[in-house]
């Protein structure tokens, strides 16, 4: 029941600006901790070892904090923390904002999508803007909604906080760059492991609610993605909307020739496709909520 109430509270409240403009969001605090660790320990000849120790110590601290909070009487704290660390409503708002901006102008669409993707956006055409928003919708549905809910269901607040600190670390230091190749190795590998089941669960939920007759296309295309996990929800979204996702894009001024996911799907994407992806976000959230309710009843 705690999971259900937390999901509902997040869907209603989202991330109220009046609150998080006054106090730092827990994810911001996690980011500050990882940033401090990066500045303090990412140096010398033993960077991989220091990165491993950093991730282990952050996980221990997050798990201990979760255990202490979970030990408090009642379920109110659990529900509030879960709602704060889920991102369904905020994800929908950010993705929908790209669609709304793209309807105004291409420049507005580029500025809006730049808020949620890490690729170069200055030369994007309308299809690339829409594609970026839809890819972000699929990937963050897994990372920001299904995975946190999954780990809360498995291990309560300790599981939730450990997942969030690892996911935050991966987003900050888990890159194949000279600066972070060694230090971020442990964060990236552990994040891959923690998202292994949630990413595929997300893909299964998208497939079920989209009404596609067979999952063969998802199974074929998911491994084409550069990420071992993000390809699953992205392939499911691509086939659910019958569009092509991923494909070539520019990072730091350099074009990367990534393969398309569902290459035979539509390539000419519009704001209407973004609207359709938002509908899938809500339907998938509803499916996850129903799954949580069924699990609670069986338990």
XYZ file of C-alpha atoms in Angstrom:
299
model
C 0.000 0.000 0.000
C 2.908 2.368 0.700
C 4.142 2.006 -2.870
C 0.690 2.719 -4.278
C 0.224 5.832 -2.150
C 3.712 7.085 -3.007
C 3.066 6.666 -6.732
C -0.266 8.464 -6.459
C 1.225 11.326 -4.444
C 3.996 11.810 -7.010
C 1.477 11.750 -9.864
C -0.583 14.462 -8.171
C 2.112 16.693 -6.667
C 5.127 16.185 -8.900
C 7.976 18.472 -7.874
C 6.387 21.684 -6.533
C 8.605 24.635 -7.366
C 7.559 26.542 -4.248
C 9.156 23.810 -2.124
C 12.316 22.955 -4.050
C 13.134 26.613 -4.664
C 13.461 26.994 -0.890
C 15.209 23.781 0.104
C 17.500 21.494 -1.914
C 15.887 18.441 -3.469
C 17.315 15.131 -2.166
C 18.594 14.370 -5.662
C 20.480 17.677 -5.578
C 22.041 16.695 -2.257
C 23.073 13.350 -3.727
C 24.590 15.183 -6.667
C 26.572 17.445 -4.361
C 27.915 14.422 -2.503
C 28.991 12.709 -5.724
C 30.528 15.946 -6.966
C 32.539 16.307 -3.764
C 33.737 12.715 -4.051
C 34.731 13.313 -7.664
C 36.764 16.389 -6.780
C 38.330 14.783 -3.722
C 39.147 11.244 -4.836
C 39.316 11.210 -8.641
C 43.063 11.679 -8.784
C 46.283 9.712 -8.654
C 47.105 6.279 -10.020
C 44.350 4.286 -8.272
C 41.266 5.938 -9.682
C 39.297 2.744 -10.277
C 39.869 1.597 -6.693
C 38.884 5.016 -5.364
C 35.759 4.932 -7.527
C 34.838 1.503 -6.191
C 35.314 2.648 -2.599
C 33.284 5.786 -3.273
C 30.332 3.799 -4.615
C 30.510 1.239 -1.787
C 30.616 3.914 0.902
C 27.799 5.920 -0.702
C 25.653 2.769 -0.900
C 26.331 1.935 2.750
C 25.441 5.469 3.798
C 22.280 5.520 1.664
C 21.191 2.099 2.912
C 21.788 3.070 6.554
C 19.816 6.289 6.115
C 16.978 4.389 4.480
C 16.957 1.816 7.267
C 16.851 4.547 9.944
C 14.008 6.398 8.231
C 12.091 3.184 7.650
C 12.365 2.357 11.360
C 10.344 5.461 12.273
C 6.734 4.666 13.274
C 4.038 4.893 10.632
C 4.255 4.983 6.842
C 4.000 8.721 6.204
C 7.768 9.250 5.912
C 8.096 6.303 3.536
C 5.295 7.606 1.311
C 6.681 11.137 1.183
C 10.249 10.048 0.406
C 9.047 7.653 -2.275
C 6.906 10.370 -3.879
C 9.809 12.814 -3.799
C 12.195 10.353 -5.469
C 9.773 9.222 -8.162
C 9.555 11.388 -11.268
C 6.380 10.514 -13.167
C 4.671 13.913 -13.193
C 7.869 15.898 -13.655
C 8.899 13.623 -16.548
C 5.548 14.117 -18.242
C 5.787 17.878 -17.758
C 9.290 18.107 -19.233
C 8.459 15.930 -22.239
C 5.157 17.685 -22.915
C 6.940 21.039 -22.696
C 9.038 20.036 -25.708
C 5.934 19.216 -27.721
C 4.268 22.487 -26.757
C 7.422 24.460 -27.595
C 7.890 22.688 -30.926
C 4.410 23.786 -31.938
C 5.488 27.389 -31.387
C 8.719 27.210 -33.365
C 11.725 25.035 -34.079
C 13.919 27.321 -31.959
C 11.587 26.971 -28.975
C 11.590 23.207 -29.448
C 15.391 23.093 -29.523
C 15.636 25.118 -26.312
C 13.078 22.912 -24.577
C 14.670 19.615 -25.599
C 18.102 20.894 -24.546
C 16.774 20.788 -20.978
C 16.330 17.014 -21.048
C 18.980 15.597 -23.428
C 22.763 15.684 -23.432
C 23.338 15.790 -27.208
C 23.907 18.892 -29.342
C 20.616 20.605 -30.148
C 21.547 23.737 -32.116
C 21.219 22.074 -35.540
C 18.312 19.738 -34.817
C 15.403 19.648 -37.232
C 11.840 19.089 -36.028
C 12.079 15.319 -36.245
C 15.307 15.275 -34.227
C 13.735 17.456 -31.525
C 10.721 15.173 -31.285
C 12.936 12.079 -31.366
C 15.079 13.410 -28.513
C 12.033 14.114 -26.359
C 10.528 10.684 -26.979
C 13.809 8.895 -26.279
C 14.125 10.830 -23.015
C 10.559 9.861 -22.151
C 11.278 6.159 -22.630
C 14.646 6.069 -20.859
C 13.577 8.201 -17.897
C 10.358 6.258 -17.470
C 12.593 3.334 -16.612
C 15.257 5.188 -14.613
C 13.010 7.697 -12.884
C 9.774 5.803 -12.255
C 9.787 2.035 -12.735
C 13.269 1.329 -11.332
C 12.835 3.371 -8.112
C 9.420 1.808 -7.557
C 10.845 -1.653 -8.228
C 13.682 -1.286 -5.737
C 11.351 0.190 -3.127
C 9.088 -2.842 -3.576
C 12.080 -5.172 -3.232
C 13.995 -3.526 -0.374
C 12.011 -0.578 0.993
C 13.665 2.775 1.618
C 17.190 1.291 1.761
C 16.727 -0.184 -1.704
C 15.244 3.050 -3.041
C 18.024 5.268 -1.676
C 20.788 2.917 -2.807
C 19.324 2.862 -6.302
C 19.030 6.660 -6.431
C 22.589 7.319 -5.232
C 23.983 4.828 -7.758
C 21.863 6.240 -10.570
C 22.952 9.772 -9.659
C 26.591 8.706 -9.596
C 26.272 7.068 -12.995
C 24.704 10.210 -14.479
C 27.616 12.320 -13.180
C 30.726 10.173 -13.433
C 29.768 7.051 -15.405
C 31.230 8.254 -18.699
C 33.844 6.873 -21.105
C 36.039 9.970 -20.847
C 39.673 10.350 -19.768
C 38.480 12.003 -16.558
C 35.934 9.357 -15.565
C 36.771 6.135 -17.416
C 38.375 4.632 -14.297
C 36.780 6.537 -11.426
C 33.240 6.104 -12.783
C 33.638 2.446 -13.756
C 32.007 1.035 -10.620
C 29.090 3.483 -10.720
C 28.372 2.662 -14.358
C 28.584 -1.116 -13.887
C 26.439 -1.131 -10.732
C 23.854 1.112 -12.393
C 23.695 -1.320 -15.305
C 23.086 -4.157 -12.859
C 20.412 -2.346 -10.841
C 18.542 -1.385 -14.031
C 18.743 -4.828 -15.620
C 15.280 -5.984 -14.498
C 13.487 -2.597 -14.343
C 14.434 -1.704 -17.936
C 12.983 -4.940 -19.251
C 9.944 -4.616 -16.993
C 9.369 -1.134 -18.415
C 9.600 -2.508 -21.951
C 7.114 -5.267 -21.101
C 4.647 -2.753 -19.652
C 4.922 -0.480 -22.703
C 4.417 -3.467 -24.978
C 1.333 -4.595 -23.063
C -0.372 -1.201 -23.014
C 0.496 -0.378 -26.637
C -1.360 -3.462 -27.863
C 1.366 -4.727 -30.180
C 0.674 -8.361 -31.165
C 4.198 -9.716 -30.602
C 7.366 -8.537 -28.840
C 9.702 -9.803 -31.561
C 10.627 -6.329 -32.799
C 11.543 -5.197 -29.299
C 13.662 -8.276 -28.698
C 15.443 -7.707 -32.013
C 16.043 -3.966 -31.699
C 16.805 -3.449 -28.001
C 20.372 -4.846 -28.308
C 21.079 -2.342 -31.117
C 21.121 0.478 -28.583
C 24.461 1.642 -27.180
C 23.129 1.112 -23.630
C 22.505 -2.439 -22.342
C 19.352 -1.259 -20.573
C 18.022 1.939 -22.168
C 17.494 0.114 -25.429
C 14.631 -1.891 -23.951
C 12.157 0.878 -23.063
C 13.303 2.834 -26.132
C 12.665 -0.100 -28.464
C 9.299 -0.699 -26.835
C 8.359 2.971 -27.280
C 9.564 2.946 -30.899
C 7.468 -0.088 -31.756
C 4.531 1.103 -29.675
C 4.370 4.314 -31.720
C 5.700 2.717 -34.939
C 8.509 5.273 -35.188
C 12.292 5.127 -35.569
C 14.320 6.217 -32.535
C 18.020 6.542 -31.719
C 20.080 6.898 -34.903
C 22.861 9.408 -35.688
C 23.270 12.439 -33.440
C 25.943 14.936 -32.419
C 27.783 15.093 -29.093
C 30.234 17.930 -28.412
C 30.319 18.809 -32.093
C 31.080 15.272 -33.294
C 28.517 13.151 -35.140
C 27.992 9.643 -33.794
C 26.609 7.095 -36.240
C 24.306 5.115 -33.935
C 21.897 2.643 -35.570
C 18.181 3.331 -35.595
C 15.876 1.396 -33.301
C 12.876 0.199 -35.354
C 14.420 1.607 -38.522
C 11.341 0.783 -40.598
C 9.173 3.026 -38.419
C 8.304 6.635 -39.251
C 11.295 8.999 -39.398
C 9.333 12.231 -39.895
C 8.323 12.983 -36.312
C 6.195 15.838 -34.997
C 4.820 17.255 -31.765
C 1.884 14.871 -32.174
C 4.251 11.945 -31.687
C 5.472 13.564 -28.453
C 1.840 13.778 -27.303
C 1.420 10.089 -28.058
C 4.542 9.241 -26.040
C 3.130 11.172 -23.078
C -0.034 9.088 -23.325
C 2.115 5.956 -23.204
C 3.928 7.353 -20.136
C 0.644 7.648 -18.262
C -0.708 4.300 -19.448
C 2.520 2.567 -18.448
C 2.415 4.284 -15.057
C -1.152 2.998 -14.706
C 0.016 -0.503 -15.560
C 2.767 -0.278 -12.945
C 0.246 0.962 -10.388
C -2.040 -1.963 -11.177
C 0.906 -4.364 -10.851
C 1.741 -2.859 -7.456
C -1.879 -3.260 -6.342
C -1.989 -6.906 -7.476
C 1.284 -7.604 -5.677
C -0.050 -5.974 -2.503
C -3.212 -8.054 -2.619
C -1.275 -11.284 -3.144
C 1.086 -10.404 -0.313
